[in-house]
Amino acid sequence: MTTTPEWAEDVKAESDAHAAAENAPEGDELPKSFTPGGSFFLRAPKTPPAVWGSDGDVLWAEGESLVLAGPQGVGKTTIAHQLVRARIGLQDSVLGLPVQPGKRVLMLLMDRPAQARRAGNRIFGQDVEAYLDEHIVVWEGPPPYDLAKRPEILAAMCDRAGADTVLVDSIKDGAIGISNDEVGAGYNRARQKALAEGVQVIENHHVKKAGTNGGEPNTLADVYGSVWITAGSGSVIMLWGEAGDPIVSFRHLKQPMNEVGPFQLLHDHPSGLTTVRHLVDLVDMARIKGTAGLTATDAAAALAETNKPSAPQREKARRKLNKLVDQGLLIRVEPTGPGDPTRWYPGRPYVPAQQAS
């Protein structure tokens, strides 16, 4: 049984004072949190500033939470710990995408902390203890107060820990009854308060036992609990496989900008490292197709791993293909007649014979 430490009462007192200050009447003066509309909208960056990612391939955007969803044993904690290691400056990237370093991470290890400790030992095992002590703070077991009932507690804990990043592992252990929308909304408020205080938030979460179609979960509706869990997040990644599988699938279900993947991940369990095993190479597919060219349907079938891609899947593939055109890696050739699809060719101008004549 976890004992609430004495300092938790201090956190409660600090959070009470903060909440009272937020709700205090200010007469005719505008709250300090107001921002002029012109600068808010017109100075927005074209690409979301990334905690994890680059250009438009953003898996974790600044000021928006990242949810790693999946069943037990598919590597959510492993990837989260790699992101923590990158945030404290001990590695540059995760899954081949850069991670911006921060200062200190608060790790709320509420779901099976002993197992999370073993996973962390594999990932941090070769690092210097004093450096880890300086840059990581760990909370084991349930939080001092339910985060949905006391939304200000998460930000207050981060402030007490001096952390600019928090790992919530997992959401269901921080807010009891997360399938209830009232609880989900309360937790989302806790998350948003932490983000508003400048804390970057990453969360591990679970999925339903099967997807909406009875197979692999591949939609936001397949994420367990209240809709507020995904609605309030900036990015949602779905990992899927059997517990302990070295190879699991990776799908980017909700994106700040571009969809990243899908692809397969290879977990090296002894070292705790994860690499991308398989990434669909659309440029190589176009090369293999030769004079027939690559269609959006072909690309969607490969990306979604299905023989009958849906209209949204084809549209996603089309956007990926056009991005490669913008990069000069592919050439797009428009249809020459009714029923003929747009085709993409490798990055040298290719004109079919019927167009050349």
Short mmCIF file of N, CA and C in Angstrom, two decimals, residues 5-103:
data_model
loop_
_atom_site.label_atom_id
_atom_site.label_comp_id
_atom_site.label_asym_id
_atom_site.label_seq_id
_atom_site.Cartn_x
_atom_site.Cartn_y
_atom_site.Cartn_z
N PRO A 5 3.16 10.83 0.98
CA PRO A 5 4.23 11.53 1.70
C PRO A 5 3.75 12.87 2.24
N GLU A 6 4.50 13.39 3.21
CA GLU A 6 4.11 14.67 3.81
C GLU A 6 4.07 15.79 2.79
N TRP A 7 5.00 15.75 1.83
CA TRP A 7 5.04 16.87 0.87
C TRP A 7 3.82 16.90 -0.03
N ALA A 8 3.07 15.76 -0.11
CA ALA A 8 1.87 15.76 -0.93
C ALA A 8 0.85 16.77 -0.40
N GLU A 9 0.81 16.96 0.92
CA GLU A 9 -0.07 17.97 1.49
C GLU A 9 0.36 19.37 1.06
N ASP A 10 1.68 19.57 0.93
CA ASP A 10 2.17 20.86 0.45
C ASP A 10 1.74 21.08 -1.00
N VAL A 11 1.80 20.01 -1.79
CA VAL A 11 1.35 20.12 -3.18
C VAL A 11 -0.12 20.49 -3.23
N LYS A 12 -0.91 19.86 -2.36
CA LYS A 12 -2.33 20.17 -2.33
C LYS A 12 -2.55 21.65 -1.96
N ALA A 13 -1.82 22.12 -0.96
CA ALA A 13 -1.96 23.51 -0.53
C ALA A 13 -1.56 24.47 -1.65
N GLU A 14 -0.45 24.15 -2.33
CA GLU A 14 -0.01 25.00 -3.44
C GLU A 14 -1.03 25.01 -4.57
N SER A 15 -1.59 23.84 -4.87
CA SER A 15 -2.56 23.76 -5.96
C SER A 15 -3.85 24.49 -5.60
N ASP A 16 -4.25 24.42 -4.30
CA ASP A 16 -5.43 25.15 -3.85
C ASP A 16 -5.23 26.65 -4.02
N ALA A 17 -4.04 27.13 -3.65
CA ALA A 17 -3.74 28.55 -3.77
C ALA A 17 -3.73 28.99 -5.23
N HIS A 18 -3.16 28.11 -6.09
CA HIS A 18 -3.10 28.42 -7.51
C HIS A 18 -4.51 28.49 -8.10
N ALA A 19 -5.37 27.54 -7.71
CA ALA A 19 -6.74 27.52 -8.22
C ALA A 19 -7.51 28.75 -7.74
N ALA A 20 -7.29 29.16 -6.48
CA ALA A 20 -7.96 30.33 -5.95
C ALA A 20 -7.54 31.59 -6.69
N ALA A 21 -6.24 31.67 -7.01
CA ALA A 21 -5.75 32.83 -7.75
C ALA A 21 -6.34 32.89 -9.14
N GLU A 22 -6.49 31.71 -9.77
CA GLU A 22 -7.06 31.67 -11.12
C GLU A 22 -8.50 32.16 -11.12
N ASN A 23 -9.26 31.84 -10.06
CA ASN A 23 -10.68 32.14 -10.02
C ASN A 23 -10.99 33.48 -9.35
N ALA A 24 -9.97 34.19 -8.87
CA ALA A 24 -10.21 35.45 -8.19
C ALA A 24 -10.73 36.50 -9.15
N PRO A 25 -11.74 37.29 -8.75
CA PRO A 25 -12.26 38.35 -9.63
C PRO A 25 -11.20 39.41 -9.86
N GLU A 26 -11.18 39.96 -11.07
CA GLU A 26 -10.17 40.96 -11.42
C GLU A 26 -10.79 42.26 -11.89
N GLY A 27 -12.04 42.49 -11.54
CA GLY A 27 -12.67 43.74 -11.92
C GLY A 27 -12.76 43.87 -13.42
N ASP A 28 -12.40 45.06 -13.92
CA ASP A 28 -12.51 45.33 -15.36
C ASP A 28 -11.26 44.93 -16.12
N GLU A 29 -10.21 44.48 -15.41
CA GLU A 29 -8.98 44.11 -16.09
C GLU A 29 -9.10 42.73 -16.71
N LEU A 30 -8.48 42.58 -17.89
CA LEU A 30 -8.48 41.28 -18.55
C LEU A 30 -7.49 40.35 -17.88
N PRO A 31 -7.81 39.06 -17.78
CA PRO A 31 -6.84 38.10 -17.23
C PRO A 31 -5.55 38.11 -18.05
N LYS A 32 -4.44 37.82 -17.36
CA LYS A 32 -3.15 37.84 -18.03
C LYS A 32 -3.04 36.78 -19.12
N SER A 33 -3.89 35.76 -19.05
CA SER A 33 -3.78 34.67 -20.03
C SER A 33 -4.39 35.03 -21.39
N PHE A 34 -5.08 36.17 -21.50
CA PHE A 34 -5.63 36.57 -22.79
C PHE A 34 -4.51 36.94 -23.76
N THR A 35 -4.73 36.62 -25.05
CA THR A 35 -3.76 36.92 -26.10
C THR A 35 -4.48 37.67 -27.22
N PRO A 36 -3.90 38.73 -27.77
CA PRO A 36 -4.53 39.42 -28.90
C PRO A 36 -4.74 38.46 -30.08
N GLY A 37 -5.92 38.54 -30.69
CA GLY A 37 -6.26 37.59 -31.75
C GLY A 37 -5.36 37.65 -32.96
N GLY A 38 -4.91 38.86 -33.32
CA GLY A 38 -4.07 38.98 -34.52
C GLY A 38 -2.79 38.22 -34.40
N SER A 39 -2.06 38.43 -33.29
CA SER A 39 -0.80 37.72 -33.12
C SER A 39 -1.03 36.24 -32.90
N PHE A 40 -2.16 35.88 -32.25
CA PHE A 40 -2.44 34.46 -31.99
C PHE A 40 -2.61 33.69 -33.30
N PHE A 41 -3.40 34.24 -34.23
CA PHE A 41 -3.69 33.51 -35.46
C PHE A 41 -2.66 33.76 -36.56
N LEU A 42 -2.26 34.99 -36.75
CA LEU A 42 -1.43 35.33 -37.92
C LEU A 42 0.03 34.97 -37.73
N ARG A 43 0.46 34.76 -36.51
CA ARG A 43 1.86 34.39 -36.27
C ARG A 43 2.01 32.90 -35.97
N ALA A 44 0.97 32.14 -36.25
CA ALA A 44 1.04 30.69 -36.02
C ALA A 44 2.08 30.06 -36.94
N PRO A 45 2.93 29.16 -36.43
CA PRO A 45 3.93 28.51 -37.30
C PRO A 45 3.24 27.59 -38.30
N LYS A 46 3.80 27.52 -39.51
CA LYS A 46 3.23 26.65 -40.55
C LYS A 46 3.39 25.18 -40.20
N THR A 47 4.46 24.86 -39.50
CA THR A 47 4.71 23.50 -39.04
C THR A 47 4.74 23.49 -37.52
N PRO A 48 4.00 22.59 -36.86
CA PRO A 48 4.00 22.57 -35.40
C PRO A 48 5.40 22.35 -34.85
N PRO A 49 5.85 23.16 -33.90
CA PRO A 49 7.14 22.90 -33.25
C PRO A 49 7.11 21.50 -32.63
N ALA A 50 8.14 20.73 -32.90
CA ALA A 50 8.12 19.31 -32.52
C ALA A 50 8.96 19.04 -31.29
N VAL A 51 8.40 18.28 -30.36
CA VAL A 51 9.21 17.64 -29.32
C VAL A 51 9.85 16.39 -29.92
N TRP A 52 9.05 15.66 -30.71
CA TRP A 52 9.55 14.45 -31.38
C TRP A 52 9.11 14.50 -32.83
N GLY A 53 10.07 14.67 -33.74
CA GLY A 53 9.76 14.74 -35.16
C GLY A 53 10.53 15.85 -35.83
N SER A 54 10.28 16.02 -37.13
CA SER A 54 10.94 17.08 -37.88
C SER A 54 10.08 17.44 -39.09
N ASP A 55 10.24 18.68 -39.56
CA ASP A 55 9.44 19.20 -40.66
C ASP A 55 7.96 18.97 -40.33
N GLY A 56 7.23 18.31 -41.24
CA GLY A 56 5.82 18.03 -40.96
C GLY A 56 5.57 16.68 -40.32
N ASP A 57 6.63 15.88 -40.20
CA ASP A 57 6.49 14.54 -39.60
C ASP A 57 6.64 14.65 -38.09
N VAL A 58 5.55 15.07 -37.45
CA VAL A 58 5.58 15.36 -36.02
C VAL A 58 4.78 14.30 -35.28
N LEU A 59 5.46 13.57 -34.40
CA LEU A 59 4.78 12.57 -33.57
C LEU A 59 4.38 13.13 -32.21
N TRP A 60 5.05 14.19 -31.78
CA TRP A 60 4.76 14.82 -30.49
C TRP A 60 5.04 16.29 -30.64
N ALA A 61 3.98 17.11 -30.62
CA ALA A 61 4.12 18.55 -30.81
C ALA A 61 4.21 19.27 -29.47
N GLU A 62 4.94 20.37 -29.46
CA GLU A 62 5.04 21.19 -28.25
C GLU A 62 3.65 21.68 -27.84
N GLY A 63 3.35 21.61 -26.56
CA GLY A 63 2.09 22.10 -26.06
C GLY A 63 0.91 21.19 -26.31
N GLU A 64 1.17 19.97 -26.81
CA GLU A 64 0.11 19.00 -27.07
C GLU A 64 0.57 17.64 -26.53
N SER A 65 -0.34 16.90 -25.94
CA SER A 65 0.06 15.62 -25.36
C SER A 65 0.19 14.54 -26.42
N LEU A 66 1.03 13.57 -26.13
CA LEU A 66 1.21 12.38 -26.97
C LEU A 66 0.70 11.18 -26.20
N VAL A 67 -0.22 10.41 -26.81
CA VAL A 67 -0.74 9.19 -26.22
C VAL A 67 -0.15 7.99 -26.94
N LEU A 68 0.51 7.10 -26.19
CA LEU A 68 0.96 5.81 -26.72
C LEU A 68 -0.05 4.77 -26.25
N ALA A 69 -0.86 4.27 -27.18
CA ALA A 69 -1.92 3.33 -26.83
C ALA A 69 -1.59 1.93 -27.33
N GLY A 70 -2.03 0.93 -26.58
CA GLY A 70 -1.81 -0.45 -27.00
C GLY A 70 -2.08 -1.40 -25.85
N PRO A 71 -2.18 -2.69 -26.14
CA PRO A 71 -2.38 -3.67 -25.07
C PRO A 71 -1.10 -3.85 -24.25
N GLN A 72 -1.18 -4.67 -23.22
CA GLN A 72 -0.01 -4.92 -22.39
C GLN A 72 1.07 -5.63 -23.18
N GLY A 73 2.32 -5.25 -22.90
CA GLY A 73 3.45 -6.01 -23.41
C GLY A 73 3.87 -5.73 -24.83
N VAL A 74 3.37 -4.64 -25.46
CA VAL A 74 3.74 -4.37 -26.85
C VAL A 74 4.81 -3.28 -26.96
N GLY A 75 5.29 -2.75 -25.84
CA GLY A 75 6.42 -1.82 -25.90
C GLY A 75 6.08 -0.36 -25.66
N LYS A 76 4.90 -0.07 -25.10
CA LYS A 76 4.58 1.33 -24.80
C LYS A 76 5.60 1.92 -23.83
N THR A 77 5.87 1.18 -22.74
CA THR A 77 6.82 1.66 -21.74
C THR A 77 8.22 1.76 -22.31
N THR A 78 8.58 0.81 -23.16
CA THR A 78 9.91 0.83 -23.78
C THR A 78 10.11 2.09 -24.61
N ILE A 79 9.14 2.42 -25.45
CA ILE A 79 9.26 3.61 -26.29
C ILE A 79 9.20 4.87 -25.43
N ALA A 80 8.32 4.88 -24.43
CA ALA A 80 8.22 6.04 -23.55
C ALA A 80 9.55 6.30 -22.83
N HIS A 81 10.20 5.23 -22.36
CA HIS A 81 11.48 5.40 -21.67
C HIS A 81 12.56 5.88 -22.62
N GLN A 82 12.52 5.44 -23.88
CA GLN A 82 13.47 5.95 -24.87
C GLN A 82 13.26 7.44 -25.10
N LEU A 83 11.99 7.86 -25.13
CA LEU A 83 11.70 9.29 -25.28
C LEU A 83 12.18 10.07 -24.07
N VAL A 84 12.01 9.51 -22.88
CA VAL A 84 12.52 10.15 -21.68
C VAL A 84 14.04 10.30 -21.77
N ARG A 85 14.70 9.24 -22.20
CA ARG A 85 16.16 9.28 -22.30
C ARG A 85 16.61 10.37 -23.28
N ALA A 86 15.85 10.51 -24.38
CA ALA A 86 16.19 11.56 -25.35
C ALA A 86 15.89 12.95 -24.78
N ARG A 87 14.80 13.07 -24.02
CA ARG A 87 14.45 14.38 -23.45
C ARG A 87 15.49 14.87 -22.45
N ILE A 88 16.21 13.94 -21.82
CA ILE A 88 17.25 14.38 -20.87
C ILE A 88 18.63 14.40 -21.53
N GLY A 89 18.66 14.32 -22.86
CA GLY A 89 19.89 14.56 -23.60
C GLY A 89 20.83 13.40 -23.74
N LEU A 90 20.34 12.16 -23.52
CA LEU A 90 21.23 11.00 -23.61
C LEU A 90 21.15 10.29 -24.96
N GLN A 91 20.22 10.67 -25.81
CA GLN A 91 20.20 10.19 -27.19
C GLN A 91 19.49 11.25 -28.02
N ASP A 92 19.77 11.23 -29.33
CA ASP A 92 19.29 12.30 -30.21
C ASP A 92 17.92 12.02 -30.81
N SER A 93 17.59 10.73 -30.99
CA SER A 93 16.39 10.40 -31.73
C SER A 93 15.76 9.12 -31.21
N VAL A 94 14.51 8.91 -31.59
CA VAL A 94 13.78 7.68 -31.31
C VAL A 94 13.05 7.30 -32.59
N LEU A 95 13.20 6.06 -33.02
CA LEU A 95 12.62 5.56 -34.28
C LEU A 95 13.05 6.40 -35.47
N GLY A 96 14.26 6.93 -35.41
CA GLY A 96 14.82 7.67 -36.53
C GLY A 96 14.37 9.12 -36.62
N LEU A 97 13.54 9.60 -35.70
CA LEU A 97 13.10 10.98 -35.70
C LEU A 97 13.70 11.72 -34.50
N PRO A 98 14.14 12.96 -34.71
CA PRO A 98 14.83 13.68 -33.63
C PRO A 98 13.90 14.03 -32.48
N VAL A 99 14.47 14.09 -31.28
CA VAL A 99 13.76 14.50 -30.07
C VAL A 99 14.46 15.72 -29.50
N GLN A 100 13.68 16.78 -29.22
CA GLN A 100 14.26 17.98 -28.64
C GLN A 100 14.55 17.75 -27.16
N PRO A 101 15.75 18.05 -26.71
CA PRO A 101 16.07 17.83 -25.29
C PRO A 101 15.35 18.81 -24.38
N GLY A 102 15.01 18.34 -23.19
CA GLY A 102 14.43 19.19 -22.16
C GLY A 102 15.38 19.28 -20.98
N LYS A 103 14.81 19.44 -19.79
CA LYS A 103 15.64 19.59 -18.60
C LYS A 103 15.46 18.44 -17.62
#
